[in-house]
Amino acid sequence: MSARRFKQFAGALVLAVLLTGLSSGGPAAEKQEVDLIVLGSFVVTMDAEQPIIRNGAVVIDQGLIVAVDREDILRQQFVGREEIGGTGRVLLPGLINGHTHAAMTLFRGVADDLDLMTWLREYIFPLEAKFVDPDFVKVGMQLACWEMIQSGITTFVDMYFYPDVGAQVVLDCGLRAVIAAPLIDFPSPGFEGWQDSFAEGLEFVKRWTGKSERIMPALAPHAPYTVSPEHYLEVLAAANELNIPITTHISEDYAEVVDMQKRYGTTSVHHLDQLGLFDAPLIAAHMVWPEKSEIPILAAKKVGVIHNPVSNLKTGAGIAPVPEMLAAGVRIGLGTDGAASTNDLDLWKEMRIAALIHKGVNRNATVMPASTVLRLATLGGAEALGLEKEIGSITPGKKADLIQVDIDSPRLMPLYDIVSHLIYAVEASDVVTTIVSGHVLMRDGKVLTLNATEIKTAAARIASKIKAHIAKE
Ligand SMILES: [Zn+2]
C-alpha cells in the first residue's frame, strides 16, 4: 500500500471509530481533557508549518502548547477545562520586549527633548541617585508589568537596580523576564562602586537560578563607556561559570562612537569582541552605529541585537541599520527601552515605527515589510534572547505565551491582510487577553494579577516626591 493510500485508509479507520463512538455516546470520554483551549478567528502562529489559521484553536496543558490547528479539527480530540472564545479576535504569540528598564516608568516624562548623554548624565543619573530604592523599584516594576500585560508583552529583558525586588514583582504578576543585575563602574543606588555591585549581582543570580521557569537571572554591565575592560572580563568569566546570558548597551549613539575612539582607539563592537564578550550569549541593546565591516561579526557570533527605534529617535541617537543587519543574518529583536526615554512600554508603537523609519531613510518602501517586523517582536526576539526553542511562536511543545487582539473594531475594517493590520493599524489597547505559561494574566481587557488601585496610589505617592524635588531645582 502506498503512503498516500495508507493515509486515506488510516483516515477512514479513524472516522469509522469516531462514528462508532458517536453512536454509543463514547467519544466525549475518549477526548483528552486539557487545561485551556484558546480560540481565534485568525491564529497567526509565526511558525512556518502553518503561519495563519482561519478559525483556529490552541490547546494548552500544564503551561505548554499541546496542539494548534483549526478549531473543528481540535475539538474532535480535546476538551478544555477552560476556554477563551476567539470570535473577532486574532491569537498570536506574546510579544517580546528585548530591552527595558521597567521600573523607570516612575520617571516617565521627567526629562524630554534632550540628547542621550545630557539626558543620562544631567537628569537620570542624579534622579536615580536620589530616588531609586527598593520601594521605588517595586512600584515602578508593578506599573511597568501592568502596562506590559495590558499591551500584550509576555516576556521582557530588564536591566535595573534592586533586581531581587523586580524579579519578585514579575514572579507574582505572572510575566516572564530575563532580570539582569545592573553593573557600573561608579556609585549607583545601593552600591559604592563596581566591587560591591558585582559581588551582589553574582549573589542575585545564584538566588534566582532555578527558582522559577519564568525568571531568568542575568548580568548587565551598563555600557563600554561606563564599564572598564577588566570589569567586562570579570562579567564574562562569571557568566560562563554560571551559564547565564549577559546584556549590555552597545553603540547606542554617536557620542559613544567618539568616546570609544578617544578611550580605546576603536569601536564598541571591536572593543567588546576583542574582550571575548561575543563568545558568550549576549543580548546587545541598540547597536545603532556598527560599522559595515562589523555586521558580519555580529551575525557569525550570534549576538542578539535589540532594536529600540523610538528611544533612538527620541534621544537623537540615530537609526540602526536593521535591514542591513537582517540581510547579514543578525539575530534581531525589538525593545521599548525604559519609559524615561520612550515614555511608554508599547511594542506595537515600536513595530510600526520600525516598519516606517527604515523605509524612509532607505527611500525604499519594500524594506521591513509587516511580516518581517512582526517577526522581530516575536520569534526574532526569542532568537535574540536565545529562547527560540521555548517561546516566540505558537508551536506544540513551546511555552503557552499567547495574546488575543480584538479586531472587531471600525478602525480595523475592512480586513484584507491580518499581518498588515497587526503592524499598521492595531493599537496596544486592542489587546484583550494575555496568557503566560498557560496562566491567564488578562481577560477581556482586565488585568487579573495586579491591583490597579494600589499601584496608582503608590505611583502618585512617589511621583509627588519627585515633583517637589524638581520644583526646588
Ligand atoms: Zn537601555
Coordinates of C-alpha atoms and ligand atoms in Angstrom, one line a residue:
M1 CA 0.0 0.0 0.0
S2 CA 1.4 3.4 -1.0
A3 CA 1.9 6.0 1.8
R4 CA -0.9 8.1 0.3
R5 CA -3.3 5.1 0.2
F6 CA -2.3 4.2 3.7
K7 CA -3.1 7.7 4.9
Q8 CA -6.5 7.5 3.3
F9 CA -7.1 4.1 4.8
A10 CA -6.0 5.3 8.3
G11 CA -8.2 8.3 7.9
A12 CA -11.2 6.2 7.1
L13 CA -10.4 3.9 10.0
V14 CA -10.3 6.9 12.4
L15 CA -13.6 8.2 11.0
A16 CA -15.2 4.7 11.5
V17 CA -14.0 4.6 15.1
L18 CA -15.3 8.1 15.7
L19 CA -18.7 7.3 14.2
T20 CA -19.0 4.1 16.2
G21 CA -18.1 6.1 19.3
L22 CA -20.7 8.7 18.4
S23 CA -23.5 6.1 18.1
S24 CA -22.6 4.6 21.5
G25 CA -22.2 8.1 23.1
G26 CA -18.5 7.3 23.6
P27 CA -16.2 9.8 22.0
A28 CA -16.6 12.6 24.6
A29 CA -15.0 10.2 27.1
E30 CA -12.2 9.5 24.7
K31 CA -11.3 13.1 24.2
Q32 CA -8.2 14.3 26.0
E33 CA -9.0 16.8 28.8
V34 CA -6.7 19.8 28.9
D35 CA -6.3 22.9 31.0
L36 CA -7.2 25.5 28.4
I37 CA -8.3 26.0 24.8
V38 CA -8.0 29.4 23.3
L39 CA -9.7 30.3 20.0
G40 CA -9.1 32.9 17.3
S41 CA -10.8 34.0 14.1
F42 CA -7.2 34.1 13.0
V43 CA -4.3 32.4 14.6
V44 CA -1.0 34.0 13.5
T45 CA 1.5 31.3 14.6
M46 CA 4.9 32.7 13.4
D47 CA 5.5 29.0 12.7
A48 CA 6.5 28.2 9.1
E49 CA 4.4 24.9 9.2
Q50 CA 1.1 26.8 9.1
P51 CA 1.6 30.5 9.5
I52 CA -2.1 31.6 9.6
I53 CA -5.0 29.5 10.5
R54 CA -8.6 30.7 10.0
N55 CA -11.0 29.8 12.9
G56 CA -8.1 28.3 14.8
A57 CA -7.5 27.0 18.3
V58 CA -4.6 26.5 20.5
V59 CA -4.7 23.6 23.0
I60 CA -2.8 24.2 26.3
D61 CA -1.9 21.9 29.1
Q62 CA 0.5 22.2 32.0
G63 CA 1.7 25.5 30.7
L64 CA 2.7 24.2 27.3
I65 CA 1.2 24.4 23.8
V66 CA -0.1 20.9 23.0
A67 CA -1.7 21.5 19.6
V68 CA -2.6 24.2 17.2
D69 CA -4.9 23.8 14.3
R70 CA -8.4 24.5 13.0
E71 CA -10.9 24.6 15.8
D72 CA -13.2 22.0 14.2
I73 CA -10.3 19.5 13.9
L74 CA -9.0 20.0 17.5
R75 CA -12.5 19.7 19.0
Q76 CA -12.6 16.1 17.9
Q77 CA -9.6 15.3 20.0
F78 CA -9.6 17.7 23.0
V79 CA -11.9 19.2 25.6
G80 CA -10.8 22.1 27.7
R81 CA -11.4 22.6 31.4
E82 CA -11.4 26.3 30.5
E83 CA -12.0 28.0 27.2
I84 CA -11.4 31.5 25.8
G85 CA -13.6 32.4 22.8
G86 CA -12.0 33.9 19.7
T87 CA -14.7 35.5 17.6
G88 CA -13.4 38.8 16.1
R89 CA -10.1 38.1 17.7
V90 CA -6.6 37.3 16.4
L91 CA -4.5 34.9 18.5
L92 CA -0.7 35.3 18.3
P93 CA 2.4 34.6 20.3
G94 CA 3.0 37.1 23.2
L95 CA 5.3 40.0 22.3
I96 CA 8.9 40.0 23.5
N97 CA 10.4 43.3 24.8
G98 CA 14.1 42.7 24.4
H99 CA 15.3 45.7 26.3
T100 CA 13.9 47.8 29.0
H101 CA 14.5 49.4 32.4
A102 CA 11.0 48.6 33.7
A103 CA 10.9 50.5 37.0
M104 CA 11.8 53.7 35.2
T105 CA 8.0 54.1 34.5
L106 CA 8.1 56.4 37.5
F107 CA 10.5 58.7 35.5
R108 CA 8.0 58.8 32.6
G109 CA 8.2 62.3 31.0
V110 CA 10.5 63.7 33.7
A111 CA 13.0 65.0 31.1
D112 CA 12.3 65.1 27.4
D113 CA 13.8 66.6 24.3
L114 CA 17.5 66.1 25.4
D115 CA 20.3 64.3 23.7
L116 CA 21.2 61.0 25.2
M117 CA 24.3 61.9 27.2
T118 CA 22.8 65.2 28.6
W119 CA 19.6 63.3 29.5
L120 CA 21.5 60.5 31.1
R121 CA 24.3 62.3 33.0
E122 CA 22.5 65.6 34.0
Y123 CA 19.0 64.2 34.7
I124 CA 18.6 60.5 35.0
F125 CA 21.7 59.5 37.0
P126 CA 21.2 62.3 39.6
L127 CA 17.4 61.4 39.9
E128 CA 18.3 57.8 40.3
A129 CA 20.8 58.5 43.0
K130 CA 18.2 60.4 44.9
F131 CA 15.0 58.4 44.5
V132 CA 15.7 54.8 43.5
D133 CA 15.3 52.4 46.4
P134 CA 13.5 49.1 46.8
D135 CA 10.1 50.8 47.2
F136 CA 10.7 52.8 44.0
V137 CA 11.6 49.6 42.1
K138 CA 8.7 47.6 43.4
V139 CA 6.1 50.3 42.5
G140 CA 7.8 51.2 39.2
M141 CA 8.0 47.5 38.2
Q142 CA 4.4 46.9 39.1
L143 CA 3.4 49.9 37.0
A144 CA 5.5 48.5 34.1
C145 CA 4.2 45.0 34.4
W146 CA 0.6 46.3 34.4
E147 CA 1.3 48.3 31.2
M148 CA 3.1 45.3 29.6
I149 CA 0.4 42.8 30.4
Q150 CA -2.2 45.2 29.1
S151 CA -0.4 45.7 25.8
G152 CA 0.4 42.0 25.2
I153 CA 4.1 41.8 26.2
T154 CA 4.7 38.4 27.8
T155 CA 8.5 38.3 28.0
F156 CA 10.9 41.2 28.7
V157 CA 14.6 41.8 29.4
D158 CA 15.1 44.1 32.3
M159 CA 18.2 45.9 33.4
Y160 CA 17.6 47.9 36.6
F161 CA 18.6 48.4 40.3
Y162 CA 17.4 46.1 43.1
P163 CA 16.8 43.2 40.7
D164 CA 15.5 41.0 43.6
V165 CA 12.6 43.3 44.1
G166 CA 11.9 43.5 40.3
A167 CA 12.1 39.7 40.0
Q168 CA 9.7 39.2 42.8
V169 CA 7.1 41.5 41.2
V170 CA 7.5 39.6 37.9
L171 CA 7.1 36.3 39.7
D172 CA 4.0 37.5 41.5
C173 CA 2.3 39.0 38.4
G174 CA 2.9 36.0 36.1
L175 CA 5.1 37.5 33.4
R176 CA 8.3 36.0 32.0
A177 CA 11.5 38.0 32.2
V178 CA 15.3 38.0 31.9
I179 CA 16.1 40.0 35.0
A180 CA 19.7 41.3 34.8
A181 CA 21.6 42.8 37.7
P182 CA 23.0 46.2 36.6
L183 CA 26.7 46.8 36.9
I184 CA 28.5 50.1 36.5
D185 CA 31.9 51.5 37.5
F186 CA 30.7 54.4 39.6
P187 CA 28.4 54.6 42.7
S188 CA 24.8 53.5 42.0
P189 CA 21.7 53.1 44.1
G190 CA 22.6 50.8 47.0
F191 CA 26.3 50.5 46.0
E192 CA 29.6 52.3 46.4
G193 CA 31.0 51.1 43.1
W194 CA 32.0 48.1 41.0
Q195 CA 33.2 45.7 43.7
D196 CA 30.1 45.6 45.8
S197 CA 27.6 45.8 42.9
F198 CA 29.4 43.0 41.1
A199 CA 29.5 40.8 44.2
E200 CA 25.8 41.4 44.9
G201 CA 25.0 40.8 41.2
L202 CA 26.5 37.3 41.5
E203 CA 24.5 36.6 44.7
F204 CA 21.3 37.7 42.9
V205 CA 22.0 35.3 40.0
K206 CA 22.6 32.4 42.4
R207 CA 19.4 33.2 44.5
W208 CA 17.2 33.2 41.3
T209 CA 18.8 30.3 39.4
G210 CA 16.2 27.5 39.1
K211 CA 13.7 29.3 41.2
S212 CA 11.0 29.7 38.5
E213 CA 10.9 28.7 34.9
R214 CA 9.6 32.3 34.2
I215 CA 12.6 34.2 35.7
M216 CA 16.0 34.0 34.1
P217 CA 18.7 35.9 36.1
A218 CA 21.5 37.6 34.1
L219 CA 24.2 40.2 34.4
A220 CA 24.0 43.7 32.9
P221 CA 27.2 45.7 32.6
H222 CA 25.9 49.1 31.6
A223 CA 28.0 50.0 28.5
P224 CA 31.5 50.1 27.2
Y225 CA 31.9 53.7 28.2
T226 CA 30.8 53.1 31.9
V227 CA 32.4 49.7 32.5
S228 CA 36.2 49.1 32.2
P229 CA 37.6 46.2 30.1
E230 CA 38.8 44.5 33.2
H231 CA 35.3 44.5 34.6
Y232 CA 33.8 43.2 31.4
L233 CA 36.2 40.3 31.7
E234 CA 35.0 39.6 35.2
V235 CA 31.4 39.6 34.0
L236 CA 32.3 37.2 31.1
A237 CA 34.1 34.8 33.4
A238 CA 31.1 34.8 35.8
A239 CA 28.5 34.4 33.0
N240 CA 30.4 31.4 31.6
E241 CA 30.7 29.8 35.1
L242 CA 27.0 30.4 36.0
N243 CA 25.7 29.6 32.5
I244 CA 23.7 32.9 32.2
P245 CA 23.4 35.5 29.4
I246 CA 24.9 39.0 29.5
T247 CA 23.0 42.1 28.4
T248 CA 24.6 45.4 27.7
H249 CA 24.2 48.6 25.8
I250 CA 26.4 48.7 22.7
S251 CA 26.9 51.5 20.2
E252 CA 23.9 53.5 21.2
D253 CA 24.7 57.0 19.9
Y254 CA 27.4 58.8 18.0
A255 CA 28.8 60.4 21.2
E256 CA 29.7 56.8 22.3
V257 CA 31.5 56.2 18.9
V258 CA 33.6 59.3 19.5
D259 CA 34.2 58.5 23.2
M260 CA 35.3 54.9 22.5
Q261 CA 37.6 56.2 19.8
K262 CA 39.2 58.5 22.3
R263 CA 39.4 55.9 25.1
Y264 CA 40.5 52.8 23.2
G265 CA 41.1 53.9 19.6
T266 CA 38.4 51.5 18.4
T267 CA 34.7 50.9 18.2
S268 CA 32.4 49.5 20.9
V269 CA 31.8 46.4 18.7
H270 CA 35.5 45.7 18.1
H271 CA 36.3 46.5 21.8
L272 CA 33.8 44.0 23.2
D273 CA 34.6 41.4 20.5
Q274 CA 38.3 41.5 21.3
L275 CA 37.5 41.1 25.0
G276 CA 35.6 37.9 24.1
L277 CA 32.1 39.1 25.1
F278 CA 30.6 37.9 21.8
D279 CA 31.6 34.4 22.5
A280 CA 29.1 34.3 25.4
P281 CA 25.3 34.5 25.0
L282 CA 25.0 38.3 24.6
I283 CA 21.9 40.5 24.3
A284 CA 23.1 43.8 22.9
A285 CA 20.7 46.8 23.2
H286 CA 20.6 49.4 20.5
M287 CA 23.5 48.8 18.0
V288 CA 22.8 52.0 16.2
W289 CA 26.3 52.6 14.9
P290 CA 28.0 49.3 13.9
E291 CA 30.5 49.8 11.1
K292 CA 29.6 47.9 7.9
S293 CA 32.5 45.5 8.4
E294 CA 31.3 44.7 11.9
I295 CA 27.8 43.5 10.9
P296 CA 29.1 40.0 9.7
I297 CA 30.8 39.6 13.1
L298 CA 27.5 40.2 14.9
A299 CA 25.9 37.5 12.7
A300 CA 28.7 35.0 13.0
K301 CA 29.0 35.4 16.8
K302 CA 25.2 35.1 17.2
V303 CA 24.9 38.4 19.1
G304 CA 21.3 39.1 19.9
V305 CA 20.7 42.7 18.9
I306 CA 17.7 44.6 20.3
H307 CA 16.4 47.4 18.1
N308 CA 14.8 50.3 20.1
P309 CA 13.6 52.6 17.3
V310 CA 11.5 55.0 19.4
S311 CA 14.1 55.6 22.1
N312 CA 16.8 56.0 19.4
L313 CA 14.7 58.6 17.6
K314 CA 13.7 60.5 20.7
T315 CA 17.3 60.8 22.1
G316 CA 18.6 61.7 18.7
A317 CA 20.9 58.7 18.8
G318 CA 20.2 57.8 15.2
I319 CA 18.7 54.9 13.2
A320 CA 20.2 51.4 13.5
P321 CA 21.0 49.7 10.1
V322 CA 18.4 47.0 10.8
P323 CA 17.7 46.0 7.1
E324 CA 21.5 45.5 6.6
M325 CA 21.8 43.5 9.8
L326 CA 18.8 41.3 8.9
A327 CA 20.2 40.7 5.4
A328 CA 23.5 39.6 7.0
G329 CA 21.7 37.1 9.3
V330 CA 22.0 39.0 12.6
R331 CA 19.5 37.9 15.3
I332 CA 17.3 40.9 16.0
G333 CA 14.5 41.6 18.4
L334 CA 12.6 44.8 19.4
G335 CA 12.7 46.7 22.6
T336 CA 11.0 49.7 24.2
D337 CA 13.9 50.8 26.3
G338 CA 12.8 52.4 29.6
A339 CA 9.8 54.7 29.9
A340 CA 12.0 57.6 30.9
S341 CA 13.3 57.7 27.3
T342 CA 10.5 56.2 25.3
N343 CA 7.6 57.4 27.6
D344 CA 5.7 54.1 27.3
L345 CA 6.3 50.3 27.0
D346 CA 4.3 49.9 23.8
L347 CA 5.8 47.3 21.5
W348 CA 3.1 48.0 18.9
K349 CA 4.4 51.5 18.5
E350 CA 7.9 50.2 18.2
M351 CA 6.8 47.8 15.5
R352 CA 5.0 50.5 13.5
I353 CA 7.9 52.9 13.8
A354 CA 10.4 50.2 12.9
A355 CA 8.4 49.4 9.7
L356 CA 8.2 53.1 8.8
I357 CA 11.6 54.7 9.6
H358 CA 13.7 52.2 7.6
K359 CA 11.5 52.7 4.5
G360 CA 12.1 56.5 5.0
V361 CA 15.8 56.6 5.5
N362 CA 16.4 54.0 2.8
R363 CA 13.9 55.7 0.5
N364 CA 12.7 52.1 -0.2
A365 CA 9.1 51.1 0.7
T366 CA 9.9 47.4 0.3
V367 CA 12.3 47.2 3.3
M368 CA 11.0 46.0 6.6
P369 CA 7.6 44.6 5.4
A370 CA 4.9 43.9 8.0
S371 CA 5.8 40.2 8.3
T372 CA 9.4 40.9 9.0
V373 CA 8.6 43.5 11.7
L374 CA 6.1 41.1 13.4
R375 CA 8.8 38.5 13.5
L376 CA 11.2 40.9 15.3
A377 CA 8.6 41.3 18.1
T378 CA 8.0 37.6 18.4
L379 CA 10.3 34.8 17.1
G380 CA 13.1 37.2 16.2
G381 CA 13.1 38.5 19.7
A382 CA 13.2 34.9 21.1
E383 CA 16.2 34.2 18.9
A384 CA 18.0 37.3 20.1
L385 CA 17.4 36.2 23.7
G386 CA 18.5 32.6 22.9
L387 CA 15.0 31.4 23.9
E388 CA 13.7 30.4 20.4
K389 CA 13.1 26.8 21.5
E390 CA 10.8 27.9 24.3
I391 CA 8.9 31.0 23.1
G392 CA 8.3 33.2 20.1
S393 CA 5.9 31.1 18.1
I394 CA 2.7 29.1 18.6
T395 CA 4.4 25.7 18.2
P396 CA 3.5 22.5 20.0
G397 CA 6.0 21.9 22.8
K398 CA 6.7 25.6 23.4
K399 CA 5.5 27.6 26.4
A400 CA 2.0 28.8 26.2
D401 CA 2.6 32.5 26.0
L402 CA -0.2 33.9 23.9
I403 CA -2.2 37.1 23.3
Q404 CA -5.5 37.9 21.7
V405 CA -6.1 41.1 19.8
D406 CA -9.7 42.4 19.3
I407 CA -10.1 43.2 15.6
D408 CA -13.9 43.7 15.8
S409 CA -13.5 47.5 15.5
P410 CA -14.4 50.1 12.9
R411 CA -10.8 51.2 12.9
L412 CA -9.8 47.8 11.7
M413 CA -12.4 47.3 8.9
P414 CA -12.3 46.0 6.3
L415 CA -9.7 43.3 6.8
Y416 CA -7.7 42.1 3.8
D417 CA -4.4 41.1 5.4
I418 CA -4.2 40.3 9.1
V419 CA -0.4 40.8 9.3
S420 CA -0.7 44.3 7.7
H421 CA -3.3 45.2 10.3
L422 CA -1.1 44.0 13.2
I423 CA 1.7 46.3 12.1
Y424 CA -0.1 49.3 10.6
A425 CA -3.5 49.6 12.3
V426 CA -3.7 47.7 15.6
E427 CA -3.1 49.7 18.8
A428 CA -1.8 48.4 22.1
S429 CA -5.3 49.0 23.6
D430 CA -6.7 46.4 21.2
V431 CA -5.1 43.6 23.2
V432 CA -7.7 41.8 25.3
T433 CA -6.1 38.6 26.5
T434 CA -2.6 37.9 27.8
I435 CA -1.5 34.4 28.8
V436 CA 1.9 33.3 30.1
S437 CA 2.8 29.6 30.7
G438 CA -0.9 28.8 30.3
H439 CA -2.0 31.2 33.0
V440 CA -4.4 34.0 32.1
L441 CA -3.0 37.3 33.3
M442 CA -5.5 39.5 31.4
R443 CA -9.1 38.5 30.3
D444 CA -11.4 40.7 28.3
G445 CA -9.0 43.7 28.9
K446 CA -8.9 43.3 32.6
V447 CA -5.6 42.6 34.3
L448 CA -6.1 39.9 36.9
T449 CA -2.8 39.6 38.7
L450 CA -2.1 43.2 39.8
N451 CA -4.0 45.6 41.9
A452 CA -4.5 48.8 39.8
T453 CA -5.8 50.9 42.6
E454 CA -2.9 50.1 44.9
I455 CA -0.4 50.7 42.1
K456 CA -1.9 54.1 41.1
T457 CA -1.8 55.3 44.7
A458 CA 1.8 54.2 45.3
A459 CA 2.9 55.7 42.0
A460 CA 1.3 59.0 42.8
R461 CA 3.0 59.0 46.3
I462 CA 6.5 58.6 44.8
A463 CA 5.8 61.0 41.9
S464 CA 4.8 63.7 44.3
K465 CA 8.2 63.5 46.0
I466 CA 10.0 63.7 42.6
K467 CA 7.8 66.6 41.6
A468 CA 8.6 68.5 44.8
H469 CA 12.3 67.9 44.2
I470 CA 12.2 69.1 40.6
A471 CA 10.3 72.2 41.7
K472 CA 13.1 73.1 44.1
E473 CA 15.9 72.7 41.5
Ligands
ZN1 ZN 18.7 51.0 27.9

